[in-house]
Coordinates of N, CA and C in Angstrom, one line a residue:
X1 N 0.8 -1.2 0.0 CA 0.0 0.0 0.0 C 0.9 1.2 0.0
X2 N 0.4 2.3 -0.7 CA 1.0 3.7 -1.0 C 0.1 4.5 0.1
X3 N 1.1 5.5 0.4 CA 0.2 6.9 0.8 C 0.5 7.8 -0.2
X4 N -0.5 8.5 -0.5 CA -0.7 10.0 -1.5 C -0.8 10.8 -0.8
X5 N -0.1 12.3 -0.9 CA -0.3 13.2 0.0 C -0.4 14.5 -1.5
X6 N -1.1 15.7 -1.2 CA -1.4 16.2 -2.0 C -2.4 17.3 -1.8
X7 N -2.8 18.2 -2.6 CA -4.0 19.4 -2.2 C -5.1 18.7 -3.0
X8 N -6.4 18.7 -2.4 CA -7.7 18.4 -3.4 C -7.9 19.5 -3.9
X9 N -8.0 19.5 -5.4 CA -8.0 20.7 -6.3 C -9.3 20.7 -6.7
X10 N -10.3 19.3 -7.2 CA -11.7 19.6 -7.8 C -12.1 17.8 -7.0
X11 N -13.8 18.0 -7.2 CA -14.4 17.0 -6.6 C -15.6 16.9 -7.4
X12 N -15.4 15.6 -8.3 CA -16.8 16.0 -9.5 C -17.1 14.7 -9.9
X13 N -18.5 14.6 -10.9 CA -19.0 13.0 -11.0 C -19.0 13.1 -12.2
X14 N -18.5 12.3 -12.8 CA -18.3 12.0 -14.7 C -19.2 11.4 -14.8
X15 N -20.2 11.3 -15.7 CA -21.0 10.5 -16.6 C -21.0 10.0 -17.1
X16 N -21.9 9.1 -16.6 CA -21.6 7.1 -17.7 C -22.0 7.6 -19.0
X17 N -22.1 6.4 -19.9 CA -22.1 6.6 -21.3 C -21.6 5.1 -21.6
X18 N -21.0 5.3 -23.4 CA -20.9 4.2 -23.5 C -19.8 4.4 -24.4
X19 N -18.5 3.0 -23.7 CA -17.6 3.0 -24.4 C -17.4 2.8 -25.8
X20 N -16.1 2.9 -26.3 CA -15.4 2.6 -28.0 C -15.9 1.3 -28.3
X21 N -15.9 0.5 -27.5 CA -16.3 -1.1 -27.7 C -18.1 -1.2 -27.6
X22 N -18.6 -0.5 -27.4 CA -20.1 -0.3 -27.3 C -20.5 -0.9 -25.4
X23 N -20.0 -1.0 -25.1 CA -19.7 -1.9 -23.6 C -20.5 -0.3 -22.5
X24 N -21.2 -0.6 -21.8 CA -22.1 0.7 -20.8 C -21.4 0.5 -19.6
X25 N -20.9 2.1 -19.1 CA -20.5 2.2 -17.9 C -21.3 3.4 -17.2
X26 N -21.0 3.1 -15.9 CA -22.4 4.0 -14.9 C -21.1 5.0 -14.6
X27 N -22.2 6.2 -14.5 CA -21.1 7.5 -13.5 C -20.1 7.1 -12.2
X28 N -19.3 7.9 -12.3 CA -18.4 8.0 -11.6 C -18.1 9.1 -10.4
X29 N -17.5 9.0 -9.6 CA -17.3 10.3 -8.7 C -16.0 9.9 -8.9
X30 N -15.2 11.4 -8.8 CA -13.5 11.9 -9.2 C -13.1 12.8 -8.1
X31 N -12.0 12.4 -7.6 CA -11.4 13.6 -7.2 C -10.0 14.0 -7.5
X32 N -9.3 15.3 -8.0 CA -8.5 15.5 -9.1 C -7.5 16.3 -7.4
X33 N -6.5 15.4 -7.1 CA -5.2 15.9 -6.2 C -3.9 16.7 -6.8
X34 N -3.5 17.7 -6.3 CA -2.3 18.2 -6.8 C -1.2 17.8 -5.8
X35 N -0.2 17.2 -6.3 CA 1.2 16.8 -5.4 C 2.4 17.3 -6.6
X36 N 3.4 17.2 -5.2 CA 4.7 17.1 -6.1 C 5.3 15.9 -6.3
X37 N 6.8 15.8 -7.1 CA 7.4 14.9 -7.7 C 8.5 15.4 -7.9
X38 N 9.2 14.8 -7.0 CA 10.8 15.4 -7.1 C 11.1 14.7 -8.8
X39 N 12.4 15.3 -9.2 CA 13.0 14.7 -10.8 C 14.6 14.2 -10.5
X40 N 14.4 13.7 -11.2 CA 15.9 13.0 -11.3 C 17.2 14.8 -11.0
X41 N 16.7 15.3 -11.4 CA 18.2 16.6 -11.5 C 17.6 17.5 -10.1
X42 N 16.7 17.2 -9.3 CA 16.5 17.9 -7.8 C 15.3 19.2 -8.0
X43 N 14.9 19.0 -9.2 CA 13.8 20.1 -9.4 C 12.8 18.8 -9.1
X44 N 11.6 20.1 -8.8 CA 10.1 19.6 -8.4 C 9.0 19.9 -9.7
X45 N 8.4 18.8 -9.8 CA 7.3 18.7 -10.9 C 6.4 18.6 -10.5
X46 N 5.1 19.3 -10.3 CA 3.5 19.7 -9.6 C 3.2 18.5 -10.6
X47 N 2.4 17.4 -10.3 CA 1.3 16.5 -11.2 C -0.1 16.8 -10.2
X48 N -1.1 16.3 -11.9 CA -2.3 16.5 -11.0 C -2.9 15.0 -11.0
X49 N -3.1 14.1 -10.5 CA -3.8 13.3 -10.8 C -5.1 12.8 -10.4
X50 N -6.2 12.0 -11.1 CA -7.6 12.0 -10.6 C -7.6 10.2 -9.8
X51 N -8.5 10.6 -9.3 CA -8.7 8.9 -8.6 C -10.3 9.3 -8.9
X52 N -10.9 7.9 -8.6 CA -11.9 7.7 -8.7 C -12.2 7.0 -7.7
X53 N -13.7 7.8 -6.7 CA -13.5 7.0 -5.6 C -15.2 6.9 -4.9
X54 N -15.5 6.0 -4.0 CA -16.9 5.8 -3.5 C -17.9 7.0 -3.5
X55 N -17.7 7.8 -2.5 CA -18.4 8.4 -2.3 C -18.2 9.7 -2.1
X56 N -18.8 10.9 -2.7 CA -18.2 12.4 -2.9 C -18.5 12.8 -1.1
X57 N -19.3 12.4 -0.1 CA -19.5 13.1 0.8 C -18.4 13.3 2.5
X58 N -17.2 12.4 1.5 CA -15.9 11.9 2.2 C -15.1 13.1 1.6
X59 N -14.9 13.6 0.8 CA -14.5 14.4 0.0 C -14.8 16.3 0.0
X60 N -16.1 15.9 -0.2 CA -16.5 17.4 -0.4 C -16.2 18.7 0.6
X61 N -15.8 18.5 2.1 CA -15.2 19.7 2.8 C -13.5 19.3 2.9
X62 N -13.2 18.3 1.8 CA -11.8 18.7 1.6 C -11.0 19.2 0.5
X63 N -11.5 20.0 -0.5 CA -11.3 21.0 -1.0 C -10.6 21.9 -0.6
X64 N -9.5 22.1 -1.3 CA -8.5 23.4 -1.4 C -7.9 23.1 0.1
X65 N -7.5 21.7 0.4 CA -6.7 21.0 1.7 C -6.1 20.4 1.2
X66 N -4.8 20.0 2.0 CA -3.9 19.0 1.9 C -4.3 17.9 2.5
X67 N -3.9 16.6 2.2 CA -4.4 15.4 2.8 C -3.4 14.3 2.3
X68 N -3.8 13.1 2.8 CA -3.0 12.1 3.0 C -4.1 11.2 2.4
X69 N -3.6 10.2 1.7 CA -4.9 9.0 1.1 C -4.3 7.6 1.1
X70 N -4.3 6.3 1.9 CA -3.9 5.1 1.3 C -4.4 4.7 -0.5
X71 N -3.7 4.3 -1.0 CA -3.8 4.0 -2.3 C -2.8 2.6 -3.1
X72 N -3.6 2.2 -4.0 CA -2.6 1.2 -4.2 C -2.6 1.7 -6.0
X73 N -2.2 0.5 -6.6 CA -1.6 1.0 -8.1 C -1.4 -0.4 -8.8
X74 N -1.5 -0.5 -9.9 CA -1.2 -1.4 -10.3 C -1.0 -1.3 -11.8
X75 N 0.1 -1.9 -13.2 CA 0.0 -1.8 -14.2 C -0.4 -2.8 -15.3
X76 N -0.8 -2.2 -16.2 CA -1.8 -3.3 -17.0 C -1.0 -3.7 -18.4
X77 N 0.0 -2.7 -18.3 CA 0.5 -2.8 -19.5 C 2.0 -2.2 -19.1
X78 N 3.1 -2.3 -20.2 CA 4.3 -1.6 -19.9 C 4.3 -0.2 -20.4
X79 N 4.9 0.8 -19.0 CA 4.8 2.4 -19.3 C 3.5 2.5 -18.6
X80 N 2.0 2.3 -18.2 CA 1.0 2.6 -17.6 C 0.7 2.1 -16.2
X81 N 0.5 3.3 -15.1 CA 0.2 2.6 -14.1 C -0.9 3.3 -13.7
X82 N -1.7 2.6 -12.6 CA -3.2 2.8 -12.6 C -3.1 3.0 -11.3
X83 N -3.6 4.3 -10.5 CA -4.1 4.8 -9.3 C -5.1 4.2 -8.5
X84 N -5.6 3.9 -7.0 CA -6.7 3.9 -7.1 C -7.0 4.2 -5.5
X85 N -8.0 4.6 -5.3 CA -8.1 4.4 -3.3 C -8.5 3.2 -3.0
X86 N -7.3 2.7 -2.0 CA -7.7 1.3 -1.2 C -9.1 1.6 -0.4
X87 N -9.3 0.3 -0.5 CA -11.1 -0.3 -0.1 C -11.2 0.2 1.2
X88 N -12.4 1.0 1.7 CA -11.9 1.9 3.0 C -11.3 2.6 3.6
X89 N -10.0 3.5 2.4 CA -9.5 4.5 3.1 C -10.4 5.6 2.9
X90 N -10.0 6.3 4.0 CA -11.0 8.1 3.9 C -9.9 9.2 4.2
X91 N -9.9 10.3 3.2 CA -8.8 11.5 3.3 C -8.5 11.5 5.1
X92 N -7.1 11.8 5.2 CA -7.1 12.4 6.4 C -6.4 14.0 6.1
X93 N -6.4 15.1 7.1 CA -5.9 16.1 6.6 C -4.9 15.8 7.0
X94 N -3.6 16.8 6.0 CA -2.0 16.2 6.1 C -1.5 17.4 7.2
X95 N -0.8 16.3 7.8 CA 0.2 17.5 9.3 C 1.3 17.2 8.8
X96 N 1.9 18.2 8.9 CA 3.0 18.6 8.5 C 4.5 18.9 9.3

């Protein structure tokens, strides 16, 4: 298991539809974190990345906070890895 630490930047529900393969998927709730990423030469790179996760009302007074999230990851392919919130974690705010 990972921890993500990061600011919540947006907190929103994408809508189902229907995939390239014609295959139906139901809406979603997103929440889009800003963290850093050190680089190989000692500079910092801001990424934003989105998870997708149960329920928006875990979420929604933590907007424009920093927080801490367990998360796990996994890749499906080479070069791609896949984010996600482990099964029962909830934001905690980040101390610093």
């Amino acid at each position: 298991m990972l921890k993500l630490s990061g600011k919540v930047i947006n907190v929103f529900t994408q809508e189902g539809g229907q995939g390239k393969d014609g295959s139906e998927y139901s809406e979603r709730h997103k929440v889009q974190l800003m963290g850093e990423r050190s680089l190989p030469n000692g500079d910092i790179q801001m990424d934003l990345m989105d998870l997708t996760i149960k329920d928006l009302s875990d979420w929604n007074d933590m907007q424009g906070k920093d927080i801490s999230i367990d998360i796990g990851a996994f890749a499906p392919s080479k070069g791609n890895i896949i984010y996600f919130v482990s099964k029962g974690s909830k934001p905690q705010l980040a101390a610093y």
